[in-house]
PDB file of C-alpha atoms in Angstrom:
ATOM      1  CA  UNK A   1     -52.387  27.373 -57.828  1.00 82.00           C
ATOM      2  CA  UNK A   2     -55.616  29.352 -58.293  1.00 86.00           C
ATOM      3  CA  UNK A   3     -58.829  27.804 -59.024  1.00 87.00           C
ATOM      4  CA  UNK A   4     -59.204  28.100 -62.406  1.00 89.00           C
ATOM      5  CA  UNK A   5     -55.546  26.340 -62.866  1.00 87.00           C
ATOM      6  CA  UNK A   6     -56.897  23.397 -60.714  1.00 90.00           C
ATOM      7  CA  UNK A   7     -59.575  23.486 -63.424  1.00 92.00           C
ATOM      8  CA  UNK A   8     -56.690  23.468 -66.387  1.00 91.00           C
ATOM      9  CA  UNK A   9     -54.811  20.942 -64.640  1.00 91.00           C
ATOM     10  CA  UNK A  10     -57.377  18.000 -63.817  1.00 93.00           C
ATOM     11  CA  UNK A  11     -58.596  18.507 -67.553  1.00 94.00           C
ATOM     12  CA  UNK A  12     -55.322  18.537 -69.001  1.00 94.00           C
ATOM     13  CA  UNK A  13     -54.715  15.123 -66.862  1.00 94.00           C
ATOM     14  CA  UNK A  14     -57.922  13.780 -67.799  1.00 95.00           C
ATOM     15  CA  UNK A  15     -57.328  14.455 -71.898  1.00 95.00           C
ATOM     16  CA  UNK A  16     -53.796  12.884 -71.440  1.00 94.00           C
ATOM     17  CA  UNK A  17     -55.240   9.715 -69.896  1.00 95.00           C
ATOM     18  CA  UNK A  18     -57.519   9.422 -72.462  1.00 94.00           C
ATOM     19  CA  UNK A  19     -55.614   9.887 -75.250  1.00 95.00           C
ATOM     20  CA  UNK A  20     -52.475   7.787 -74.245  1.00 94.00           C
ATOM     21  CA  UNK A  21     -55.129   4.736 -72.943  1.00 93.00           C
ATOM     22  CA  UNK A  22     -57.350   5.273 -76.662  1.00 94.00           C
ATOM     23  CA  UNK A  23     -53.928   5.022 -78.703  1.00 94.00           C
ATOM     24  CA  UNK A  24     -52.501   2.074 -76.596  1.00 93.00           C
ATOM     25  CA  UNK A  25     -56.152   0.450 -76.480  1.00 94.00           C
ATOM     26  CA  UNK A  26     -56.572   0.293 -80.499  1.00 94.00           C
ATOM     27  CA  UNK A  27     -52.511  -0.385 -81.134  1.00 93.00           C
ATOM     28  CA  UNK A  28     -52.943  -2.892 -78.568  1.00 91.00           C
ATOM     29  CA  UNK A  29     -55.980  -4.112 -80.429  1.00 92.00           C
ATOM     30  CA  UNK A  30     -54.433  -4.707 -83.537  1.00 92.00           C
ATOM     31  CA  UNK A  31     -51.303  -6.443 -82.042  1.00 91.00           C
ATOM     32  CA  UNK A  32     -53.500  -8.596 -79.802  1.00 90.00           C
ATOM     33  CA  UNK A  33     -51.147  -7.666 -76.799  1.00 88.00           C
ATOM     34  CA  UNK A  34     -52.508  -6.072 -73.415  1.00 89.00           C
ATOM     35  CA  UNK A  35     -49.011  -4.852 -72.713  1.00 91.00           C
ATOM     36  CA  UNK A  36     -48.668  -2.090 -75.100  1.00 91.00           C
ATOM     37  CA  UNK A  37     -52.181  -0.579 -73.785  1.00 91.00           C
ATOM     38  CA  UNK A  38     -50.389  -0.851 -70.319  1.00 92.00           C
ATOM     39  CA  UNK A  39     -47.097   0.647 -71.509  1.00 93.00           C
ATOM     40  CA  UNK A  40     -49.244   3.362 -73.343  1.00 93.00           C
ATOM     41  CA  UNK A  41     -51.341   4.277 -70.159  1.00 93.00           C
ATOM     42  CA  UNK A  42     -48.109   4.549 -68.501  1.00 94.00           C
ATOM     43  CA  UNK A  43     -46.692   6.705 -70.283  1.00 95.00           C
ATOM     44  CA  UNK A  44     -49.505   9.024 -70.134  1.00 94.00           C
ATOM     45  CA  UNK A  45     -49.744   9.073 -66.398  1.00 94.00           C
ATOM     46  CA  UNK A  46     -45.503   9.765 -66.468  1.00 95.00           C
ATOM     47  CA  UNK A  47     -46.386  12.934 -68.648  1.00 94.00           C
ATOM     48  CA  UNK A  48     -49.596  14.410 -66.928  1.00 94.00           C
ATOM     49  CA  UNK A  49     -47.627  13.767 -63.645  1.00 93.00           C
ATOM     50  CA  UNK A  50     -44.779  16.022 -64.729  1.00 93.00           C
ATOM     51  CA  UNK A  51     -47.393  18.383 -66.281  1.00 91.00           C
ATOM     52  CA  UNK A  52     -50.049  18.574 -63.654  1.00 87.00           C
ATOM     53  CA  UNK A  53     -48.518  17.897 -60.418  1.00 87.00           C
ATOM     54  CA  UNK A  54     -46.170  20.877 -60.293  1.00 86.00           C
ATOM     55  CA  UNK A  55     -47.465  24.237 -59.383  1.00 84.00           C
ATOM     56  CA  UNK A  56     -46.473  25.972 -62.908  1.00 82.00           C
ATOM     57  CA  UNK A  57     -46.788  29.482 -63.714  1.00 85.00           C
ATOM     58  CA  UNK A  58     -49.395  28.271 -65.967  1.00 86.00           C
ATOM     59  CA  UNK A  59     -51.973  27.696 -63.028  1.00 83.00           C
ATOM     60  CA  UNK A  60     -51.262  30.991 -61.471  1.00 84.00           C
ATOM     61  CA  UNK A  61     -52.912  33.409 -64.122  1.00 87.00           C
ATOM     62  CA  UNK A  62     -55.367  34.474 -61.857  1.00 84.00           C
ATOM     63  CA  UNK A  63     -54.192  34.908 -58.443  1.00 84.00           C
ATOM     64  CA  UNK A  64     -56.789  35.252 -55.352  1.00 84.00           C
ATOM     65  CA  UNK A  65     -57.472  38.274 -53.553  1.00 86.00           C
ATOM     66  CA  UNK A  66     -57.634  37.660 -50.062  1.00 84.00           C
ATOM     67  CA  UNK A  67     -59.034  39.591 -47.290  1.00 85.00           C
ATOM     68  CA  UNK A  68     -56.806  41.133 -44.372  1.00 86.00           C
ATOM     69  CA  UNK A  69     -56.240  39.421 -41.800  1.00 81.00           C
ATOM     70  CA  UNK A  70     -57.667  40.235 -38.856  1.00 79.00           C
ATOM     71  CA  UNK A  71     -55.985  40.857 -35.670  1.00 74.00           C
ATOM     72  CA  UNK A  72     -56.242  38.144 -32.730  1.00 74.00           C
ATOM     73  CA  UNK A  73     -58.412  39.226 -29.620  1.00 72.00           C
ATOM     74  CA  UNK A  74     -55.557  38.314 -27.262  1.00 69.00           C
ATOM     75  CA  UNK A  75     -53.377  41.241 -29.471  1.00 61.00           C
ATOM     76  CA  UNK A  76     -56.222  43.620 -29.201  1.00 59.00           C
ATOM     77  CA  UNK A  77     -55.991  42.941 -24.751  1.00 63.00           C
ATOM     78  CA  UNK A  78     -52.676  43.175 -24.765  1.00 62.00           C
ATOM     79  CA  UNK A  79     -52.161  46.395 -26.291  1.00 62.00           C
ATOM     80  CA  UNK A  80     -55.453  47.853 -23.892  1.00 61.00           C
ATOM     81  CA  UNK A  81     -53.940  46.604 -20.864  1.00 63.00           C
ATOM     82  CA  UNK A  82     -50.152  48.008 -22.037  1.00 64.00           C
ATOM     83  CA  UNK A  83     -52.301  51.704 -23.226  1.00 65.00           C
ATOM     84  CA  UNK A  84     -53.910  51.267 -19.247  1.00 65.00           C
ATOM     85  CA  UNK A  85     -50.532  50.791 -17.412  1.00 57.00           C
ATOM     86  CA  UNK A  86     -49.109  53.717 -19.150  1.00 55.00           C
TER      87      UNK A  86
END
């Protein structure tokens, strides 16, 4: 996941918590019943889990360039001290 999907997916979670906690908040309101804002929330965390938890191909659109790696020092000796025995 790149950064810019880490970007898509805490927003997306954050706009799916909202809107499943608003809805069950004002149906919840109406009905005079806590559970339903509960059972609401819920189901709102179950989706943005499935949605933002897994690495999709959706959070890869811009992939990182890296540098090379560079080589270990204990590599670099090696190879003198193998070029000196020679």
């Amino acid at each position: 996941m790149d950064y810019q999907g880490q970007k898509l997916s805490e927003n997306l979670f954050y706009y799916i918590i909202i809107l499943f906690g608003s809805i069950g908040w004002i149906y919840g309101y109406f009905l005079q019943d806590f559970t339903y804002v509960f059972y609401s929330w819920s189901v709102g965390v179950a989706i943005s889990i499935v949605l933002c938890v897994p690495d999709w191909p959706i959070y890869n659109r811009h992939p990182i360039k890296w540098l090379e790696s560079i080589p270990d020092r204990s590599e670099e000796e090696e190879e003198v001290e193998t070029k000196k025995g020679k």
